[in-house]
Coordinates of C-alpha atoms and ligand atoms in Angstrom, one line a residue:
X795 CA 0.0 0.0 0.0
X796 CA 1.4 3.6 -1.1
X797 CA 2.4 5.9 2.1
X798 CA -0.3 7.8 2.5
X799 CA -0.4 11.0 5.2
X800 CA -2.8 12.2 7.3
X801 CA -3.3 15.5 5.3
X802 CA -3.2 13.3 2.2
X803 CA -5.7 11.2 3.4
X804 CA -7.8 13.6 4.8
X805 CA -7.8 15.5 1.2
X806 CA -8.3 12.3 -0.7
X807 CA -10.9 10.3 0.8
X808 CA -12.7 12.9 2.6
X809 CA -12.9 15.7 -0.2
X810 CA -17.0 16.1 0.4
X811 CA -16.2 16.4 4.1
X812 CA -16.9 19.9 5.5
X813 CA -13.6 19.0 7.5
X814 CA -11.4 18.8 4.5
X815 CA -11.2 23.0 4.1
X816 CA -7.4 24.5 4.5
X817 CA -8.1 25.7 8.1
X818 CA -9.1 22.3 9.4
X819 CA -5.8 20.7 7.8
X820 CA -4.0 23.4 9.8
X821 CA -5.1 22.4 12.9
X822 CA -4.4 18.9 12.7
X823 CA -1.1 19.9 11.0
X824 CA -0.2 21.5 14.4
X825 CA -1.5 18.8 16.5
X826 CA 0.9 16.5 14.4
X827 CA 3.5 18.7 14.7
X828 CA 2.3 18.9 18.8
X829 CA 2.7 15.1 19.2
X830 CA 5.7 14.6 17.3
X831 CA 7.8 16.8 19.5
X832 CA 6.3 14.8 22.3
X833 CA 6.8 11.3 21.5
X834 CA 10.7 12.3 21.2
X835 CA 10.6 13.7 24.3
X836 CA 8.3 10.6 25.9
X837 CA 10.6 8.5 24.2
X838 CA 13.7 9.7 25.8
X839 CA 11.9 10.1 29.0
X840 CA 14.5 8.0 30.8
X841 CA 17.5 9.4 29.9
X842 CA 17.1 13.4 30.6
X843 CA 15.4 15.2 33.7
X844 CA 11.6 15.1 32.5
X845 CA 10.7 12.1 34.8
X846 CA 8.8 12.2 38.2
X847 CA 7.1 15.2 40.0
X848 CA 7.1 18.9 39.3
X849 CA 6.2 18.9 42.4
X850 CA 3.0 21.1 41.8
X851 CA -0.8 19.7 42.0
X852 CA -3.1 20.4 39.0
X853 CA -6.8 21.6 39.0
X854 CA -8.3 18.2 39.5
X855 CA -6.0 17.7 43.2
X856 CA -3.2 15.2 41.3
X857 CA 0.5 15.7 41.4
X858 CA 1.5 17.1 38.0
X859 CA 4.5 15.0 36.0
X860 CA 7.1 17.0 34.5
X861 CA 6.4 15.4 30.6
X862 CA 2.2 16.8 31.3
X863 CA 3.6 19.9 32.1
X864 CA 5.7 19.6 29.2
X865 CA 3.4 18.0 26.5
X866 CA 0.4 20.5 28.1
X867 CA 3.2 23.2 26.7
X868 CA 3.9 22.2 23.7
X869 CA 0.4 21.8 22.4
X870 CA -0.4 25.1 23.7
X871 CA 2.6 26.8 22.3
X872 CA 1.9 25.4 19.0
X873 CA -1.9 25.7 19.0
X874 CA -2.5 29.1 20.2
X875 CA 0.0 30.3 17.1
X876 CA -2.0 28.7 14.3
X877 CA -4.7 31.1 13.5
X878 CA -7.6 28.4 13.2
X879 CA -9.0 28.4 17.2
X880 CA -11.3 31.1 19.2
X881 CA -10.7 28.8 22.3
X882 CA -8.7 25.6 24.1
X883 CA -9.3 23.7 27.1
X884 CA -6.9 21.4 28.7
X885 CA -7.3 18.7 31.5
X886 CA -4.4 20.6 33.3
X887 CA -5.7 24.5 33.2
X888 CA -8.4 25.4 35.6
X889 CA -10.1 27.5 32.8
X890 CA -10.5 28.3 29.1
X891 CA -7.0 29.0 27.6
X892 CA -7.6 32.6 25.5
X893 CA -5.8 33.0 22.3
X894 CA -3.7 35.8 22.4
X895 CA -4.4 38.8 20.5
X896 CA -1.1 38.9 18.5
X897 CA -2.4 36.1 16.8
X898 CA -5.2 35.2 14.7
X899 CA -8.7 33.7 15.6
X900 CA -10.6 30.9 14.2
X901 CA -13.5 29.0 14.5
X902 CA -12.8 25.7 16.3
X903 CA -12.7 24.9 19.6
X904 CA -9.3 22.6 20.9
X905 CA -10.2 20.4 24.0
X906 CA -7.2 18.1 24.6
X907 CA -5.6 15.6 27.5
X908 CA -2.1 16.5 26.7
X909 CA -0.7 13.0 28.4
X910 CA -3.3 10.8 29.7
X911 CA -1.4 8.2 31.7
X912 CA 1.6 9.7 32.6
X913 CA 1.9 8.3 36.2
X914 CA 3.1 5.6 34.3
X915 CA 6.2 6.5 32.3
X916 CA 8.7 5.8 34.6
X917 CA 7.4 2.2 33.9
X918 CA 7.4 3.0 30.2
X919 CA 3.9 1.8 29.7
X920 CA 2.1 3.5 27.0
X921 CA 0.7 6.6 27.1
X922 CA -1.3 9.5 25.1
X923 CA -2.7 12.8 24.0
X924 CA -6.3 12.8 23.5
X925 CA -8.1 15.7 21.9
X926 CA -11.6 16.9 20.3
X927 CA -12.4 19.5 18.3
X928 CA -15.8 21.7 18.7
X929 CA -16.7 25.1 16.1
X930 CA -17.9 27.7 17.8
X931 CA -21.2 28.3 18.3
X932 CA -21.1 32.6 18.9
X933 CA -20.8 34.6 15.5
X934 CA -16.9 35.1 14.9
X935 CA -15.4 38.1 16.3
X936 CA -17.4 37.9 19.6
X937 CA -15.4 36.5 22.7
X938 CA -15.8 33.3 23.2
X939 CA -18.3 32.0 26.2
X940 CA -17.8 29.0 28.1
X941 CA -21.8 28.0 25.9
X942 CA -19.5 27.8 23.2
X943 CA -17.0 25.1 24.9
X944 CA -20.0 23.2 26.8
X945 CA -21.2 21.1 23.8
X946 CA -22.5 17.5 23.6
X947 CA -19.8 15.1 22.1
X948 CA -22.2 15.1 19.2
X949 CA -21.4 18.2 18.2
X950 CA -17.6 17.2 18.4
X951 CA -16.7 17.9 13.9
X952 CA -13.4 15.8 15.1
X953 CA -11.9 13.4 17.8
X954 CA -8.7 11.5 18.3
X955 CA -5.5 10.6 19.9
X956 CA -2.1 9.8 19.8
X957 CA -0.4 7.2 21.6
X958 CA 3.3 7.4 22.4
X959 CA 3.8 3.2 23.0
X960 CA 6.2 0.5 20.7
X961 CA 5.3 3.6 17.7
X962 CA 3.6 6.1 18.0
X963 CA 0.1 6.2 16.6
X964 CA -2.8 9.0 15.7
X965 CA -6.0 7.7 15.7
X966 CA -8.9 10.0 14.5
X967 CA -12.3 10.5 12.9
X968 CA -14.5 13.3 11.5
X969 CA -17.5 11.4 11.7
X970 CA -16.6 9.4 8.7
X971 CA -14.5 6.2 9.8
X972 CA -11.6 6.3 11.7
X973 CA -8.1 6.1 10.8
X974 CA -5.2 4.7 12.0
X975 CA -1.4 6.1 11.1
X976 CA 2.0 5.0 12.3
X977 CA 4.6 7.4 12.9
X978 CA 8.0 6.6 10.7
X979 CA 10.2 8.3 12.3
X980 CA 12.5 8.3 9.4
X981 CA 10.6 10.3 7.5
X982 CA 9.1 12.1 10.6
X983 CA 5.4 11.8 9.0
X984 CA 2.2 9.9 10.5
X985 CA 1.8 7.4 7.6
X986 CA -1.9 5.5 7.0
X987 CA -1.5 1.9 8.8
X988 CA -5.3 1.2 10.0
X989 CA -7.9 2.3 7.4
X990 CA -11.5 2.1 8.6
X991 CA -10.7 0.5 11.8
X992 CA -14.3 -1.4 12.8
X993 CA -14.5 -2.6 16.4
X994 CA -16.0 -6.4 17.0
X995 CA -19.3 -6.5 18.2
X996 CA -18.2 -8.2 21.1
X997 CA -15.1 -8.7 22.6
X998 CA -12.7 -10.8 24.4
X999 CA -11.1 -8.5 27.2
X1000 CA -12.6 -6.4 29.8
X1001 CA -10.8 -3.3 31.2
X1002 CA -11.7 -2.5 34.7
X1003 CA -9.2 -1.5 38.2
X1004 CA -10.8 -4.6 40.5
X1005 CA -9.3 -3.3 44.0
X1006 CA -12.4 -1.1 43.9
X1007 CA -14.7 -4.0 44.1
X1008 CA -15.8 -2.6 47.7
X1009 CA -16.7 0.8 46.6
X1010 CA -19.1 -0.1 43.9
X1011 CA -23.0 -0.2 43.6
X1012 CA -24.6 -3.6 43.3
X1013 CA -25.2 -3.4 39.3
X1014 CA -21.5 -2.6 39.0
X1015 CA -20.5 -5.3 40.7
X1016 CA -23.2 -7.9 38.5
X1017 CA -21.8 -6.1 35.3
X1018 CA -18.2 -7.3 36.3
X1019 CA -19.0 -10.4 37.5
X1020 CA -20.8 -11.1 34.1
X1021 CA -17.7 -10.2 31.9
X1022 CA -15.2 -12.9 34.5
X1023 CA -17.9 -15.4 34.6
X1024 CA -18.1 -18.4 32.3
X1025 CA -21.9 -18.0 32.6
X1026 CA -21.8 -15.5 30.0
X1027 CA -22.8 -15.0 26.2
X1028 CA -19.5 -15.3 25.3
X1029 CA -19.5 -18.8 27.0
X1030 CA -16.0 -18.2 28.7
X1031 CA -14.7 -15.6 31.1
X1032 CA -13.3 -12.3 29.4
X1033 CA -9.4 -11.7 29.8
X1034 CA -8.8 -8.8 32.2
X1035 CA -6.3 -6.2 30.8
X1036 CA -5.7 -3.2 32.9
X1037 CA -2.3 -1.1 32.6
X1038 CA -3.9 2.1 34.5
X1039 CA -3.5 4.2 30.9
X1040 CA -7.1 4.3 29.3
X1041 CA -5.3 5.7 25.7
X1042 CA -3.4 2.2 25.7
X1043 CA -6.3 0.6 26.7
X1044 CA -8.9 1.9 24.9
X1045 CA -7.0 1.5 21.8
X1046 CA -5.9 -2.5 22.2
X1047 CA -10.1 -2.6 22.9
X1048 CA -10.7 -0.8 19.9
X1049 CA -8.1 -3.4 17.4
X1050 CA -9.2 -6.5 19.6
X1051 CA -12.6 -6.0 20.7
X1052 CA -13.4 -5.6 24.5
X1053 CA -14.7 -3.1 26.5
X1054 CA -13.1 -0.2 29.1
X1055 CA -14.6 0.4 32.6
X1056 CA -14.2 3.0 34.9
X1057 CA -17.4 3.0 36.9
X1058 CA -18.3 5.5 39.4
X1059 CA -17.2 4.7 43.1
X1060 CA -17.9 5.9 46.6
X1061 CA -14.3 6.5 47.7
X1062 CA -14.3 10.0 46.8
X1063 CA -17.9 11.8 48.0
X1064 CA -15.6 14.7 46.1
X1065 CA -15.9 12.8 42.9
X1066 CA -19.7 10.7 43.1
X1067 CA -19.5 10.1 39.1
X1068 CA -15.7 8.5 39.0
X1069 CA -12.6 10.1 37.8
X1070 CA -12.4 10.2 33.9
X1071 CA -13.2 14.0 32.4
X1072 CA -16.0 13.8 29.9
X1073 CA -15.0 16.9 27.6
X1074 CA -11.3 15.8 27.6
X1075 CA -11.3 12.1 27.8
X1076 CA -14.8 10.3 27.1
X1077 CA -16.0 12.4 24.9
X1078 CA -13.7 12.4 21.7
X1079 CA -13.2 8.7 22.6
X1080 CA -17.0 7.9 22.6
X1081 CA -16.7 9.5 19.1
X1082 CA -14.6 7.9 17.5
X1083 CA -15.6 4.2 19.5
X1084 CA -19.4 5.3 17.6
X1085 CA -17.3 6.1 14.5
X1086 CA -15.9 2.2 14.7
X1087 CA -19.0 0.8 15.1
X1088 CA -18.9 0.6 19.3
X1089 CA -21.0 2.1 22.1
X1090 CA -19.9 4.2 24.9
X1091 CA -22.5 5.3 28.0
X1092 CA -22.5 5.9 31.5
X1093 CA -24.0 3.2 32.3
X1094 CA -27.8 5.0 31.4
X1095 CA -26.9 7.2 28.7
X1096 CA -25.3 7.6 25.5
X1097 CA -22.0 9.5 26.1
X1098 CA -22.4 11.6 23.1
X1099 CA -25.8 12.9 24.6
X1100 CA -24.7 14.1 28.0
X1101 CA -25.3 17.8 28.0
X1102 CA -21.7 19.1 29.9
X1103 CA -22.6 21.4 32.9
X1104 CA -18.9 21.9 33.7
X1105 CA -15.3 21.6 32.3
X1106 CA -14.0 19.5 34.2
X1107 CA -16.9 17.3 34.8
X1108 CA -16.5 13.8 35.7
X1109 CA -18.1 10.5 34.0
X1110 CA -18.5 6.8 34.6
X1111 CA -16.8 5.1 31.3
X1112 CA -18.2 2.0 29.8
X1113 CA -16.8 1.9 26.4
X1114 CA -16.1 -0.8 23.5
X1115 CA -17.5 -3.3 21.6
X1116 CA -21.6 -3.0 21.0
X1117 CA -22.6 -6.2 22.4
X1118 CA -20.9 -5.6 25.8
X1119 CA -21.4 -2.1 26.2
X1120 CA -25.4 -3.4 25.9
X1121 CA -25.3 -5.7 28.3
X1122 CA -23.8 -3.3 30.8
X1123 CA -26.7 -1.2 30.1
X1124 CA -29.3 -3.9 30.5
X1125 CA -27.6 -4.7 34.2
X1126 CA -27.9 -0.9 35.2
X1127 CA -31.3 -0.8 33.8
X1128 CA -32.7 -4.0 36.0
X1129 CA -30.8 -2.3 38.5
X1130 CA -32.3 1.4 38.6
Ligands
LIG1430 P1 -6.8 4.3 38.5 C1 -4.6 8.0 34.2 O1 -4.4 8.8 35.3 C2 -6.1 7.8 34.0 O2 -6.7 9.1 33.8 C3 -6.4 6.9 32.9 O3 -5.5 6.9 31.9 C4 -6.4 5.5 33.6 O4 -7.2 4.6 32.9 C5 -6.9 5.9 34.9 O5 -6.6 7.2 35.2 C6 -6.3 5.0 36.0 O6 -6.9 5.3 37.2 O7 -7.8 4.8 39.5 O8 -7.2 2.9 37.9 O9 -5.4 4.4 38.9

């Protein structure tokens, strides 16, 4: 198969996409050029002083790495610079970050995890940048409300990630399939590897940190004792695969079939609906899961559909293959 780029394949199999217009190929020129400069610094994580604390806390109360801090940089430095955005949002800023007046506005709307996962690097597990793109909803030239940020992930016009593991991969969809391209680093370009990546229907693996067993409600506990039961519709118990990075394991899920779970818990009465941002995490990956033919919910509703109230909002995460992500549903519905 012919190297094909993102940009290329973008322009080529997308031309009647609304999404394939110059200003849109900027942005995700940037956020390519974002993630590149952060998988070579991910990747050489162990040898220079970007390991371990900064010893700050971010918004959300968690000690902040050095390579967020870093990666959180970078995409803002290169973002704010490339004339196509009104407005960003990251996982570690408190509030909306303002484009500066010495540089151009835009339309879109940049919501972005710069590195979901990083507690784990110094064990060099995988790790990645999730992002989604909203337009505006304000006519251009007014300044941009937080009604313009708070949108349902079905108003996302892109979602997608990178993921800095064995290569380094961008995943992404504009509502029309979703794409797959590996990073050669020889070349230095993100070249098409997974064309129309379909998730199974149903799945194999189930995703899931157990030692919170005690601080679930009784239809979590049935859902995962379905998926680790041989009593199932699968016949056999599901393999559990949990690396504490839900990039990493969101994307094996989305290749293999399976489905991620980070239900809410009572260990936190701070955080009643679990830990996983909506607008920054479970959003653009319920998009592009939908995109692949998957489901993603709360355990009532549809991901897509939740109207955000907040920023930094929290969610319960169910997401994967169709099949599973409807039998969770059916447990919470006997359940309610
Ligand atoms: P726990 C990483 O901090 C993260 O946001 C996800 O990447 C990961 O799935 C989850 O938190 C791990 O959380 O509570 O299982 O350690």
């Amino acid at each position: 198969m012919p190297s094909i780029t993102v940009i290329e394949h973008l322009l080529l199999h997308q031309k009647e996409s609304p999404m394939a217009t110059g200003r849109f190929t900027r942005l995700l020129n940037e956020l390519i050029l974002a993630a590149k400069i952060i998988s070579r610094e991910v990747n050489k994580a162990g040898l220079v002083d970007v390991l371990g604390f900064t010893g700050e806390i971010n918004v959300q109360g968690e000690e902040v790495f050095k390579l967020d801090e870093f990666a959180n940089r970078v995409l803002i430095h290169r973002l704010e610079r490339a004339g196509v955005l009104c407005a960003m949002a990251s996982e570690e800023n408190a509030d909306l970050i303002e484009i500066p007046s010495a540089f151009p506005a835009g339309e879109y709307i940049l919501i972005f995890d710069p590195l979901d996962g990083s507690s784990n690097t110094e064990s060099n597990v995988s790790i990645g940048t999730i992002f989604s793109i909203y337009r505006r909803k304000s006519p251009a030239g007014k300044s941009v409300t937080m009604d313009d940020v708070l949108q349902k992930g079905s108003d996302q016009v892109a979602a997608g990630y990178f993921v800095y593991g064995s290569s380094t991969m961008m995943v992404y969809t504009t509502g029309q399939g979703v794409h797959g391209f590996t990073l050669d680093p020889s070349v230095g370009e993100f070249l098409l590897s997974h064309p129309q990546i379909k998730i199974p229907e149903r799945g194999k693996i189930y995703s899931i940190n157990e030692s919170y067993w005690n601080y679930w409600d009784a239809p979590t506990r049935q859902v995962v004792s379905y998926f680790k039961s041989p009593d199932n519709e699968r016949g056999q118990p599901y393999n559990l695969r949990y690396i504490g990075s839900l990039v990493a394991g969101f994307h094996r899920n989305l290749l293999a079939g399976g489905i991620f779970m980070y239900p809410a818990d009572n260990r936190d009465p701070k955080k009643p609906r679990g830990k996983l941002r909506l607008m920054c995490k479970a959003a653009p990956l319920a998009m592009i899961v939908e995109a692949a033919g998957g489901m993603a919910t709360d355990g009532k509703m549809r991901i897509l559909d939740i109207e955000p109230q907040e920023l930094h909002q929290r969610v319960p995460l169910f997401i994967g293959s169709k099949k599973d992500i409807q039998k969770v549903m059916a447990f919470y519905q006997k359940g309610s």
